[in-house]
Amino acid sequence: MTDLATYNFAYLDEQTKRMIRRAILKAIAIPGYQVPFASREMPMPYGWGTGGVQVTAAVLGPDDTLKVIDQGADDTTNAVSIRAFFQKVANVRVTTKTADATIIQTRHRIPEAQLQAGQILVYQVPIPEPLRFLEPRETETRKMHALEEYGLMHVKLYEDIARHGHIATTYAYPVKVEGRYVMDPSPTPKFDNPKMHMSPALQLFGAGREKRIYAVPPYTEVVSLDFEDHPFEIQTFSQPCALCGAKGSYLDEVILDDKGGSMFVCSDTDFCEDRQAKGHRGALAADTAEAAE
Amino acid sequence: MRSDTQIFEGGFSDSVLNAQTVFRALMDAMANPGRIVEVSDLAAPPAPLTSLAASIAATLFDHDATVWCDRAISGSAACTGWLKFHTGLELTGEPADADFALISDVATMPSLESFCRGTSEYPDRSTTLILQIDGFDGADTLVLEGPGIKDSMAFSPSHLPRMFVDQWVANRAAFPRGVDLIFAGKGVLAALPRTTRIKKTEA
Ligand SMILES: [Zn+2]
C-alpha cells in the first residue's frame, strides 16, 4: 500500500467521486438521459476517454477486476495505458477475459461474449449528443429531448435511404431507450446495437470533454431507429474469422503483406483467442495453414 | 454520552473505501429496482438516524447537496450536528428545494409530489428520498416491473408512504420528471427509481 499513499484511491478526490456518483444514480433512474457533471482534468488527453476513466474511477473498488478494450483489443496503447493507470492508482486486479471482469471499460466495441448480470460496461464517449450534428446549440437539443422532438433525426436517416438506398450510418447509430430518450451509443459499430437491448449488464457512458454521464440499466429496451420499409440491419461479413472460424462476430481487416494480401479476423481479441484455445480454427490459423501446405 | 461526542464520532472508519462500498450497494439497488442489497453497519449516528441512512448520507452528501430532514431528525441537534460534521450538507426546510430527503417516519412524511421532480429539460434536478424502514418483510407485496427488472420483482418493504400506489402512479406519469426512492433497512437497502411500475399489489 505504500505506493498508493501518494495518490487518492482511483486518482479522483472524494468530493469529485461523490459528484460523479450522484450523477450515475440519476443517469440510471432516467435511462438514456444525459446528466451534466463537472468533468475533471485527468492525467491523459480528452481523446483518451477521460469520461469513461472518471466513471470507472468513481465506481471501482478493491474487489473489482477490470478489463479495458480499445477497438476490440486489450493490447492497444490506449487500453494498456488505462489498465496500467488503474493498477497504479487503485491497485485493482486486471484481466483480458470478458467473463472474469466485473468492470469493462470500452472505447469502440461491446464484447462478443454475452455479458452477465452484475457486470458493468463503461463506455468512453466522445460526442454524447445524438442530435448535435442536426442542432449545434445545447439549449435547443435539450428542448428537443424534453419535448421528444426526434423528427429531425428520422429525416437525417431517411436522407441516407434517399441517397444510398439504405441507411448508410454504420457507427454511433442512434437508439431509443425504453421508448423515451434518443441516445448515442458512442462510436460503437451498429453491429453492436442489438447487444445493448435487454443486456443483463449495467451500461454506463462517460463523456469527459462534453461533461455528460448517461446509462442504460440492465434489462432495458434499446431499439435502433429505423423505418417500416427500411428496417434496422446489422453489418454481415461474407466470410468467417480467418483465425477462429467464428461466424457472426465483428471482423477487422488485417493487412498481411505489402502485396495487398489481407485477412478478416475478430475485432474482439479475447473472444477470438478463447475460441482458438477451445480448438476452433479458421482458414488462416497457423496450424491450419501449415497442414494445408 | 455527551452530545458533542455523539456528533464527532460514528463516522466512516475508512472514508474512501466505506463510501465506495455503500455507493456500489446503492448503484446495484438503483440498477435493479426492488433488489435487496446487504450493507454492513459502517456508521454509528445518534438516533433516530439509523446506521444505514447515515452511511448513505456520508456517501452522497456534501456542501453541494441540499437536504430536507423530517421533524424527528431536524429536531435533533445531535442528528443535524452529526450530518453537518460528517458530510457538510446544506439543510433546507422546504421539501421542493431538496436534492435529498432523509425520512425517519415514513407514515407521516409529506406526499411525494411535495418534493422536487426536476424540469422536463433537467429531470435530474430532482429529490432522491431516503426512507428509513425496518426491513423488507412487510405484509404487503408490490410486484414491480420496468428497466432493471428481468421479468417481475416482488417487493415487500416494512413501511410505505400513505396511499403509496396512487402516489407512485402519479410519479411514474410525470416521467422523465419524478423522484427516486431509497429504502434503508437494518443492514439492507433497496431502491425504486422513477422508471419502476407497480404491476399489482398482493396482501
Ligand atoms: Zn476469431
Short mmCIF file of C-alpha atoms and ligand atoms in Angstrom, two decimals:
data_model
loop_
_atom_site.label_atom_id
_atom_site.label_comp_id
_atom_site.label_asym_id
_atom_site.label_seq_id
_atom_site.Cartn_x
_atom_site.Cartn_y
_atom_site.Cartn_z
CA MET A 1 0.00 0.00 0.00
CA THR A 2 2.98 2.40 0.33
CA ASP A 3 2.88 3.29 -3.37
CA LEU A 4 -0.78 4.12 -3.10
CA ALA A 5 -0.22 6.61 -0.31
CA THR A 6 0.85 9.26 -2.79
CA TYR A 7 -2.43 9.01 -4.74
CA ASN A 8 -6.09 9.33 -3.93
CA PHE A 9 -7.60 5.85 -4.32
CA ALA A 10 -8.60 5.64 -8.01
CA TYR A 11 -7.00 9.09 -8.53
CA LEU A 12 -10.11 11.25 -8.01
CA ASP A 13 -10.65 13.13 -4.74
CA GLU A 14 -13.68 12.11 -2.69
CA GLN A 15 -15.73 15.22 -3.49
CA THR A 16 -15.38 14.57 -7.21
CA LYS A 17 -16.33 10.92 -6.76
CA ARG A 18 -19.45 11.94 -4.80
CA MET A 19 -20.49 14.33 -7.57
CA ILE A 20 -19.97 11.66 -10.24
CA ARG A 21 -21.72 9.01 -8.12
CA ARG A 22 -24.77 11.25 -7.69
CA ALA A 23 -24.82 11.75 -11.47
CA ILE A 24 -24.58 7.99 -12.08
CA LEU A 25 -27.55 7.24 -9.81
CA LYS A 26 -29.63 9.86 -11.65
CA ALA A 27 -28.49 8.51 -15.02
CA ILE A 28 -29.66 5.01 -14.05
CA ALA A 29 -33.01 6.38 -12.88
CA ILE A 30 -33.57 8.22 -16.21
CA PRO A 31 -32.27 5.76 -18.85
CA GLY A 32 -30.75 7.44 -21.91
CA TYR A 33 -30.92 10.97 -20.45
CA GLN A 34 -27.61 12.86 -20.38
CA VAL A 35 -26.82 14.05 -16.85
CA PRO A 36 -24.44 17.04 -16.76
CA PHE A 37 -21.44 16.67 -14.45
CA ALA A 38 -18.38 18.75 -13.60
CA SER A 39 -15.75 16.78 -15.51
CA ARG A 40 -12.27 16.93 -14.02
CA GLU A 41 -8.87 17.15 -15.67
CA MET A 42 -7.34 13.71 -15.87
CA PRO A 43 -3.69 12.87 -16.43
CA MET A 44 -4.40 11.97 -20.06
CA PRO A 45 -5.74 13.88 -23.07
CA TYR A 46 -9.52 14.09 -23.75
CA GLY A 47 -9.37 11.80 -26.79
CA TRP A 48 -8.20 9.06 -24.44
CA GLY A 49 -11.51 8.55 -22.79
CA THR A 50 -11.39 10.78 -19.73
CA GLY A 51 -15.17 10.50 -19.30
CA GLY A 52 -15.04 6.72 -19.13
CA VAL A 53 -11.99 6.89 -16.87
CA GLN A 54 -13.81 9.19 -14.42
CA VAL A 55 -16.87 6.91 -14.34
CA THR A 56 -14.68 3.86 -13.77
CA ALA A 57 -12.72 5.70 -11.04
CA ALA A 58 -15.94 6.62 -9.20
CA VAL A 59 -17.30 3.07 -9.37
CA LEU A 60 -14.19 0.93 -8.89
CA GLY A 61 -13.31 -0.78 -5.60
CA PRO A 62 -10.69 -3.20 -4.30
CA ASP A 63 -12.89 -6.23 -5.08
CA ASP A 64 -13.19 -5.40 -8.78
CA THR A 65 -11.46 -6.97 -11.76
CA LEU A 66 -11.02 -4.52 -14.63
CA LYS A 67 -10.82 -5.15 -18.37
CA VAL A 68 -10.09 -2.32 -20.83
CA ILE A 69 -10.62 -2.60 -24.57
CA ASP A 70 -9.94 -0.25 -27.45
CA GLN A 71 -11.49 -1.31 -30.75
CA GLY A 72 -11.95 -4.92 -29.68
CA ALA A 73 -8.44 -5.39 -28.34
CA ASP A 74 -6.90 -5.36 -24.89
CA ASP A 75 -3.37 -4.69 -26.18
CA THR A 76 -3.67 -1.31 -27.93
CA THR A 77 -1.79 1.67 -26.46
CA ASN A 78 -4.95 3.31 -25.15
CA ALA A 79 -6.24 0.16 -23.44
CA VAL A 80 -2.83 -0.71 -21.97
CA SER A 81 -2.37 2.82 -20.61
CA ILE A 82 -5.78 2.97 -18.94
CA ARG A 83 -5.34 -0.50 -17.45
CA ALA A 84 -1.89 0.45 -16.12
CA PHE A 85 -3.32 3.70 -14.73
CA PHE A 86 -5.92 1.87 -12.62
CA GLN A 87 -3.41 -0.75 -11.50
CA LYS A 88 -1.24 2.08 -10.24
CA VAL A 89 -3.87 4.31 -8.60
CA ALA A 90 -6.29 1.65 -7.35
CA ASN A 91 -4.15 -1.48 -7.13
CA VAL A 92 -7.02 -3.26 -8.85
CA ARG A 93 -6.92 -6.73 -10.45
CA VAL A 94 -6.96 -6.61 -14.24
CA THR A 95 -7.88 -9.17 -16.87
CA THR A 96 -8.29 -9.54 -20.61
CA LYS A 97 -11.00 -12.19 -20.20
CA THR A 98 -14.50 -10.80 -20.59
CA ALA A 99 -16.02 -13.45 -18.33
CA ASP A 100 -13.63 -12.64 -15.44
CA ALA A 101 -14.18 -8.87 -15.46
CA THR A 102 -16.56 -7.05 -13.10
CA ILE A 103 -15.97 -3.74 -14.91
CA ILE A 104 -15.18 -3.46 -18.62
CA GLN A 105 -14.15 -0.06 -19.96
CA THR A 106 -14.50 0.21 -23.71
CA ARG A 107 -13.95 2.69 -26.50
CA HIS A 108 -15.47 1.08 -29.60
CA ARG A 109 -16.89 -2.35 -29.03
CA ILE A 110 -19.22 -4.40 -26.91
CA PRO A 111 -17.60 -7.80 -26.26
CA GLU A 112 -18.91 -10.68 -28.38
CA ALA A 113 -19.35 -12.91 -25.32
CA GLN A 114 -22.74 -12.42 -23.68
CA LEU A 115 -22.29 -10.11 -20.68
CA GLN A 116 -23.58 -11.35 -17.33
CA ALA A 117 -25.76 -9.85 -14.60
CA GLY A 118 -23.52 -7.92 -12.21
CA GLN A 119 -21.04 -6.87 -14.87
CA ILE A 120 -20.62 -3.15 -15.61
CA LEU A 121 -19.74 -1.88 -19.09
CA VAL A 122 -18.26 1.65 -19.08
CA TYR A 123 -18.17 3.42 -22.45
CA GLN A 124 -15.73 6.21 -23.30
CA VAL A 125 -17.88 8.62 -25.26
CA PRO A 126 -16.52 11.45 -27.45
CA ILE A 127 -19.84 13.03 -28.53
CA PRO A 128 -22.79 12.12 -26.28
CA GLU A 129 -25.46 14.24 -28.03
CA PRO A 130 -27.10 12.30 -30.89
CA LEU A 131 -28.78 15.48 -32.11
CA ARG A 132 -25.61 17.59 -32.14
CA PHE A 133 -24.96 17.33 -35.90
CA LEU A 134 -28.54 18.46 -36.53
CA GLU A 135 -28.52 21.27 -33.99
CA PRO A 136 -25.28 22.70 -32.57
CA ARG A 137 -26.91 24.62 -29.71
CA GLU A 138 -27.11 22.76 -26.41
CA THR A 139 -30.16 24.81 -25.29
CA GLU A 140 -32.01 23.61 -28.40
CA THR A 141 -31.04 19.93 -28.22
CA ARG A 142 -32.09 19.92 -24.55
CA LYS A 143 -35.52 21.27 -25.59
CA MET A 144 -35.77 18.66 -28.34
CA HIS A 145 -35.15 15.88 -25.82
CA ALA A 146 -37.60 17.44 -23.35
CA LEU A 147 -40.34 17.57 -25.99
CA GLU A 148 -39.38 14.23 -27.61
CA GLU A 149 -38.86 16.13 -30.86
CA TYR A 150 -36.98 13.46 -32.74
CA GLY A 151 -38.42 14.10 -36.21
CA LEU A 152 -35.19 15.67 -37.49
CA MET A 153 -33.25 12.55 -36.57
CA HIS A 154 -35.63 10.43 -38.64
CA VAL A 155 -35.29 12.88 -41.53
CA LYS A 156 -31.50 12.51 -41.36
CA LEU A 157 -31.71 8.72 -41.50
CA TYR A 158 -34.26 8.94 -44.32
CA GLU A 159 -31.88 11.13 -46.32
CA ASP A 160 -29.43 8.22 -46.13
CA ILE A 161 -32.06 5.99 -47.73
CA ALA A 162 -32.83 8.55 -50.45
CA ARG A 163 -29.13 8.90 -51.25
CA HIS A 164 -27.87 5.32 -50.81
CA GLY A 165 -30.98 3.15 -50.99
CA HIS A 166 -30.34 2.06 -47.40
CA ILE A 167 -29.40 3.65 -44.06
CA ALA A 168 -25.68 4.29 -44.50
CA THR A 169 -24.95 5.26 -40.87
CA THR A 170 -22.78 2.44 -39.53
CA TYR A 171 -21.22 3.95 -36.36
CA ALA A 172 -22.87 5.82 -33.49
CA TYR A 173 -26.20 4.64 -34.90
CA PRO A 174 -28.91 6.29 -32.75
CA VAL A 175 -31.08 4.21 -30.43
CA LYS A 176 -34.22 4.91 -28.42
CA VAL A 177 -34.04 3.83 -24.80
CA GLU A 178 -37.14 2.47 -23.07
CA GLY A 179 -39.35 4.24 -25.60
CA ARG A 180 -38.28 7.71 -24.46
CA TYR A 181 -34.78 9.17 -24.98
CA VAL A 182 -32.85 9.00 -28.23
CA MET A 183 -29.28 8.14 -27.25
CA ASP A 184 -25.92 7.94 -28.96
CA PRO A 185 -24.31 4.54 -28.33
CA SER A 186 -20.87 6.20 -28.74
CA PRO A 187 -18.58 5.22 -31.61
CA THR A 188 -19.51 1.54 -31.50
CA PRO A 189 -20.45 -0.03 -34.84
CA LYS A 190 -24.19 -0.53 -35.31
CA PHE A 191 -23.30 -4.23 -35.33
CA ASP A 192 -23.18 -3.94 -31.52
CA ASN A 193 -26.50 -2.08 -31.07
CA PRO A 194 -28.59 -5.26 -30.58
CA LYS A 195 -26.27 -6.28 -27.70
CA MET A 196 -27.41 -3.22 -25.74
CA HIS A 197 -31.04 -4.34 -25.81
CA MET A 198 -32.13 -6.16 -22.63
CA SER A 199 -28.49 -6.70 -21.63
CA PRO A 200 -28.09 -8.28 -18.17
CA ALA A 201 -25.14 -5.91 -17.60
CA LEU A 202 -25.33 -2.29 -16.40
CA GLN A 203 -24.13 0.12 -19.12
CA LEU A 204 -22.61 3.47 -18.09
CA PHE A 205 -21.46 6.16 -20.53
CA GLY A 206 -18.98 8.93 -19.72
CA ALA A 207 -18.15 11.90 -21.95
CA GLY A 208 -15.29 13.92 -20.43
CA ARG A 209 -14.95 16.89 -22.78
CA GLU A 210 -18.73 17.27 -23.10
CA LYS A 211 -19.28 16.66 -19.37
CA ARG A 212 -22.14 14.18 -19.62
CA ILE A 213 -22.93 10.85 -17.97
CA TYR A 214 -25.75 8.58 -19.12
CA ALA A 215 -26.78 5.00 -18.50
CA VAL A 216 -28.80 2.00 -19.58
CA PRO A 217 -29.85 -0.21 -16.64
CA PRO A 218 -29.90 -4.00 -17.10
CA TYR A 219 -32.91 -5.49 -18.92
CA THR A 220 -33.82 -2.22 -20.62
CA GLU A 221 -35.29 -1.77 -24.07
CA VAL A 222 -32.79 -0.30 -26.55
CA VAL A 223 -34.18 -0.02 -30.08
CA SER A 224 -32.24 1.21 -33.10
CA LEU A 225 -34.19 3.87 -35.02
CA ASP A 226 -35.50 2.67 -38.38
CA PHE A 227 -38.41 2.73 -40.78
CA GLU A 228 -41.06 0.14 -41.58
CA ASP A 229 -39.90 -0.18 -45.18
CA HIS A 230 -36.23 0.07 -44.21
CA PRO A 231 -35.76 -1.92 -41.01
CA PHE A 232 -32.55 -1.72 -38.99
CA GLU A 233 -29.95 -4.23 -40.13
CA ILE A 234 -26.50 -5.01 -38.79
CA GLN A 235 -23.41 -5.45 -40.94
CA THR A 236 -22.77 -9.02 -42.06
CA PHE A 237 -19.46 -10.47 -43.17
CA SER A 238 -19.16 -12.72 -46.19
CA GLN A 239 -16.58 -14.99 -44.56
CA PRO A 240 -15.86 -16.37 -41.08
CA CYS A 241 -12.91 -15.20 -38.93
CA ALA A 242 -9.66 -16.40 -40.56
CA LEU A 243 -8.18 -17.37 -37.19
CA CYS A 244 -11.01 -18.91 -35.15
CA GLY A 245 -13.62 -19.59 -37.82
CA ALA A 246 -16.33 -17.63 -35.94
CA LYS A 247 -19.37 -16.69 -37.99
CA GLY A 248 -21.38 -13.72 -36.80
CA SER A 249 -18.62 -11.89 -34.93
CA TYR A 250 -17.46 -8.40 -35.94
CA LEU A 251 -14.38 -8.66 -38.17
CA ASP A 252 -11.48 -6.28 -38.84
CA GLU A 253 -9.36 -6.45 -41.97
CA VAL A 254 -5.71 -7.15 -41.15
CA ILE A 255 -3.08 -6.45 -43.81
CA LEU A 256 -0.73 -9.45 -44.20
CA ASP A 257 1.88 -8.22 -46.68
CA ASP A 258 2.73 -5.30 -48.95
CA LYS A 259 1.18 -7.05 -51.97
CA GLY A 260 -2.33 -6.25 -50.79
CA GLY A 261 -2.89 -9.57 -49.04
CA SER A 262 -5.20 -9.37 -46.05
CA MET A 263 -7.40 -11.45 -43.81
CA PHE A 264 -10.54 -10.78 -41.78
CA VAL A 265 -10.31 -11.59 -38.07
CA CYS A 266 -12.45 -10.99 -34.98
CA SER A 267 -12.02 -7.47 -33.63
CA ASP A 268 -12.69 -8.90 -30.15
CA THR A 269 -9.27 -10.47 -29.48
CA ASP A 270 -10.30 -12.17 -26.23
CA PHE A 271 -13.27 -13.82 -27.96
CA CYS A 272 -11.05 -14.99 -30.84
CA GLU A 273 -8.27 -16.33 -28.58
CA ASP A 274 -10.80 -18.09 -26.37
CA ARG A 275 -12.31 -19.83 -29.40
CA GLN A 276 -8.89 -20.85 -30.68
CA ALA A 277 -7.99 -22.20 -27.22
CA LYS A 278 -11.11 -24.33 -27.43
CA GLY A 279 -9.90 -25.83 -30.71
CA HIS A 280 -11.80 -23.72 -33.24
CA ARG A 281 -9.74 -22.96 -36.34
CA GLY A 282 -10.19 -20.57 -39.25
CA ALA A 283 -8.72 -20.90 -42.75
CA LEU A 284 -5.52 -18.96 -41.91
CA ALA A 285 -4.87 -20.13 -38.35
CA ALA A 286 -1.17 -21.04 -38.04
CA ASP A 287 -1.64 -24.83 -37.68
CA THR A 288 -4.43 -24.99 -40.29
CA ALA A 289 -2.25 -23.08 -42.75
CA GLU A 290 0.69 -25.43 -42.10
CA ALA A 291 -1.47 -28.51 -42.57
CA ALA A 292 -2.70 -27.12 -45.89
CA GLU A 293 0.81 -26.56 -47.25
CA MET B 1 -22.90 10.18 26.20
CA ARG B 2 -22.44 13.92 25.74
CA SER B 3 -23.97 15.23 22.56
CA ASP B 4 -20.76 16.65 21.08
CA THR B 5 -19.22 13.19 21.33
CA GLN B 6 -22.29 11.89 19.51
CA ILE B 7 -21.67 14.46 16.80
CA PHE B 8 -17.97 13.93 16.24
CA GLU B 9 -17.91 10.16 16.47
CA GLY B 10 -19.58 7.43 14.50
CA GLY B 11 -18.39 8.39 11.02
CA PHE B 12 -16.83 6.04 8.46
CA SER B 13 -13.68 4.36 9.75
CA ASP B 14 -12.29 4.41 6.19
CA SER B 15 -13.92 7.31 4.38
CA VAL B 16 -12.68 6.25 0.93
CA LEU B 17 -13.41 2.53 0.91
CA ASN B 18 -16.57 2.69 3.06
CA ALA B 19 -18.08 5.26 0.68
CA GLN B 20 -17.18 3.08 -2.30
CA THR B 21 -18.84 0.06 -0.68
CA VAL B 22 -22.04 1.95 0.10
CA PHE B 23 -22.14 3.56 -3.35
CA ARG B 24 -21.86 0.19 -5.09
CA ALA B 25 -24.74 -1.11 -2.97
CA LEU B 26 -26.78 1.96 -3.96
CA MET B 27 -25.88 1.62 -7.64
CA ASP B 28 -26.74 -2.09 -7.57
CA ALA B 29 -30.08 -1.28 -5.95
CA MET B 30 -30.92 1.58 -8.34
CA ALA B 31 -30.00 -0.55 -11.38
CA ASN B 32 -32.06 -3.50 -10.08
CA PRO B 33 -35.21 -2.00 -8.56
CA GLY B 34 -36.59 -3.93 -5.62
CA ARG B 35 -33.41 -5.97 -5.16
CA ILE B 36 -32.39 -6.22 -1.51
CA VAL B 37 -28.72 -5.35 -1.15
CA GLU B 38 -26.79 -6.03 2.07
CA VAL B 39 -24.54 -3.39 3.60
CA SER B 40 -22.82 -3.89 6.93
CA ASP B 41 -23.03 -1.20 9.63
CA LEU B 42 -20.36 1.36 8.79
CA ALA B 43 -21.61 4.40 10.74
CA ALA B 44 -22.91 4.97 14.27
CA PRO B 45 -25.02 8.14 14.24
CA PRO B 46 -27.28 9.46 17.04
CA ALA B 47 -30.93 8.25 16.95
CA PRO B 48 -33.29 8.47 15.21
CA LEU B 49 -30.80 8.41 12.33
CA THR B 50 -30.02 4.78 11.51
CA SER B 51 -26.61 3.40 10.69
CA LEU B 52 -27.50 2.71 7.06
CA ALA B 53 -29.23 6.05 6.41
CA ALA B 54 -26.19 7.77 7.93
CA SER B 55 -23.86 5.70 5.72
CA ILE B 56 -25.86 6.74 2.64
CA ALA B 57 -25.67 10.35 3.81
CA ALA B 58 -21.89 10.11 4.28
CA THR B 59 -21.60 8.59 0.79
CA LEU B 60 -23.73 11.05 -1.18
CA PHE B 61 -23.98 14.32 0.79
CA ASP B 62 -21.59 17.27 0.85
CA HIS B 63 -21.82 21.06 0.65
CA ASP B 64 -23.28 20.69 -2.87
CA ALA B 65 -26.23 18.66 -1.53
CA THR B 66 -29.33 20.41 -0.18
CA VAL B 67 -31.14 18.08 2.20
CA TRP B 68 -34.58 18.13 3.79
CA CYS B 69 -34.95 16.11 7.01
CA ASP B 70 -38.20 15.16 8.65
CA ARG B 71 -39.06 16.59 12.06
CA ALA B 72 -37.65 13.76 14.15
CA ILE B 73 -34.23 14.23 12.52
CA SER B 74 -34.23 18.01 12.02
CA GLY B 75 -35.46 18.45 15.61
CA SER B 76 -32.48 16.56 17.00
CA ALA B 77 -29.43 18.78 17.45
CA ALA B 78 -27.32 15.65 17.71
CA CYS B 79 -28.59 14.38 14.30
CA THR B 80 -28.20 17.66 12.42
CA GLY B 81 -24.83 18.17 14.12
CA TRP B 82 -23.69 14.70 13.06
CA LEU B 83 -24.83 15.24 9.46
CA LYS B 84 -23.17 18.66 9.25
CA PHE B 85 -19.90 17.47 10.75
CA HIS B 86 -19.61 14.27 8.72
CA THR B 87 -20.99 15.47 5.37
CA GLY B 88 -21.05 19.29 5.21
CA LEU B 89 -24.57 19.21 3.76
CA GLU B 90 -26.88 22.23 3.34
CA LEU B 91 -30.15 21.80 5.25
CA THR B 92 -33.42 23.16 3.89
CA GLY B 93 -36.90 23.40 5.44
CA GLU B 94 -38.53 23.22 2.02
CA PRO B 95 -39.03 19.73 0.51
CA ALA B 96 -39.34 21.20 -3.01
CA ASP B 97 -35.81 22.64 -2.76
CA ALA B 98 -34.16 19.38 -1.69
CA ASP B 99 -31.68 17.27 -3.63
CA PHE B 100 -32.17 14.61 -0.95
CA ALA B 101 -34.72 13.96 1.78
CA LEU B 102 -34.00 11.99 4.94
CA ILE B 103 -37.14 10.50 6.41
CA SER B 104 -37.26 8.59 9.70
CA ASP B 105 -41.04 8.31 9.97
CA VAL B 106 -42.47 7.13 6.66
CA ALA B 107 -46.08 7.14 7.97
CA THR B 108 -46.13 10.90 8.49
CA MET B 109 -43.97 12.06 5.60
CA PRO B 110 -45.14 14.69 3.09
CA SER B 111 -46.58 13.50 -0.21
CA LEU B 112 -44.12 12.56 -2.95
CA GLU B 113 -45.32 15.49 -5.04
CA SER B 114 -44.19 17.95 -2.34
CA PHE B 115 -40.63 17.11 -3.34
CA CYS B 116 -38.82 18.24 -6.48
CA ARG B 117 -39.42 16.32 -9.71
CA GLY B 118 -36.92 18.30 -11.75
CA THR B 119 -37.83 20.02 -15.02
CA SER B 120 -38.54 18.48 -18.40
CA GLU B 121 -35.16 19.78 -19.61
CA TYR B 122 -33.32 18.80 -16.42
CA PRO B 123 -35.25 15.89 -14.88
CA ASP B 124 -32.10 15.02 -12.90
CA ARG B 125 -32.59 18.13 -10.73
CA SER B 126 -34.99 16.19 -8.55
CA THR B 127 -35.19 14.90 -4.98
CA THR B 128 -33.88 11.48 -4.02
CA LEU B 129 -35.75 10.33 -0.91
CA ILE B 130 -34.06 8.15 1.69
CA LEU B 131 -36.68 6.33 3.76
CA GLN B 132 -35.63 4.66 7.00
CA ILE B 133 -37.57 1.43 7.45
CA ASP B 134 -37.14 -1.80 9.43
CA GLY B 135 -36.64 -4.16 6.51
CA PHE B 136 -38.22 -5.97 3.59
CA ASP B 137 -40.55 -8.47 5.19
CA GLY B 138 -43.68 -6.30 5.15
CA ALA B 139 -47.21 -7.73 4.99
CA ASP B 140 -47.98 -6.25 1.57
CA THR B 141 -46.12 -7.14 -1.58
CA LEU B 142 -45.71 -4.90 -4.60
CA VAL B 143 -44.99 -6.67 -7.86
CA LEU B 144 -42.61 -4.46 -9.82
CA GLU B 145 -41.64 -4.24 -13.46
CA GLY B 146 -39.61 -1.87 -15.61
CA PRO B 147 -35.97 -1.19 -16.52
CA GLY B 148 -33.56 -3.20 -14.40
CA ILE B 149 -36.11 -5.96 -13.79
CA LYS B 150 -35.90 -9.06 -15.96
CA ASP B 151 -39.47 -10.26 -15.60
CA SER B 152 -41.04 -9.01 -12.41
CA MET B 153 -39.84 -8.43 -8.86
CA ALA B 154 -41.68 -8.91 -5.57
CA PHE B 155 -41.01 -6.08 -3.12
CA SER B 156 -42.29 -6.01 0.48
CA PRO B 157 -40.89 -3.04 2.41
CA SER B 158 -41.95 -2.96 6.07
CA HIS B 159 -43.18 0.62 5.66
CA LEU B 160 -44.59 2.58 2.75
CA PRO B 161 -45.81 6.17 2.42
CA ARG B 162 -49.59 6.56 2.73
CA MET B 163 -51.57 5.85 -0.46
CA PHE B 164 -48.30 4.77 -1.95
CA VAL B 165 -49.59 3.05 -5.08
CA ASP B 166 -51.57 6.13 -6.12
CA GLN B 167 -48.66 8.42 -5.34
CA TRP B 168 -46.28 6.22 -7.31
CA VAL B 169 -48.58 6.07 -10.34
CA ALA B 170 -48.61 9.89 -10.34
CA ASN B 171 -44.83 9.98 -10.00
CA ARG B 172 -44.45 7.50 -12.88
CA ALA B 173 -46.84 9.53 -15.03
CA ALA B 174 -44.59 12.60 -14.75
CA PHE B 175 -41.65 10.70 -16.31
CA PRO B 176 -38.94 11.72 -17.11
CA ARG B 177 -39.61 14.09 -14.20
CA GLY B 178 -40.02 12.41 -10.84
CA VAL B 179 -38.48 11.44 -7.52
CA ASP B 180 -36.44 8.32 -6.81
CA LEU B 181 -36.65 6.35 -3.56
CA ILE B 182 -34.02 4.59 -1.49
CA PHE B 183 -35.31 2.34 1.29
CA ALA B 184 -32.78 1.94 4.09
CA GLY B 185 -33.48 -1.01 6.38
CA LYS B 186 -31.25 -2.55 9.01
CA GLY B 187 -28.19 -3.68 7.07
CA VAL B 188 -30.20 -3.93 3.85
CA LEU B 189 -31.26 -1.38 1.27
CA ALA B 190 -33.35 -1.28 -1.91
CA ALA B 191 -34.35 1.38 -4.41
CA LEU B 192 -37.26 2.38 -6.59
CA PRO B 193 -36.16 4.65 -9.44
CA ARG B 194 -38.90 6.66 -11.16
CA THR B 195 -38.97 4.18 -14.07
CA THR B 196 -40.37 1.32 -11.95
CA ARG B 197 -44.01 0.38 -12.46
CA ILE B 198 -46.17 -1.38 -9.88
CA LYS B 199 -47.83 -4.23 -11.75
CA LYS B 200 -50.03 -5.29 -8.87
CA THR B 201 -50.19 -5.45 -5.09
CA GLU B 202 -50.66 -8.59 -3.04
CA ALA B 203 -51.61 -8.74 0.62
ZN ZN C 1 -11.84 -15.04 -34.46
#
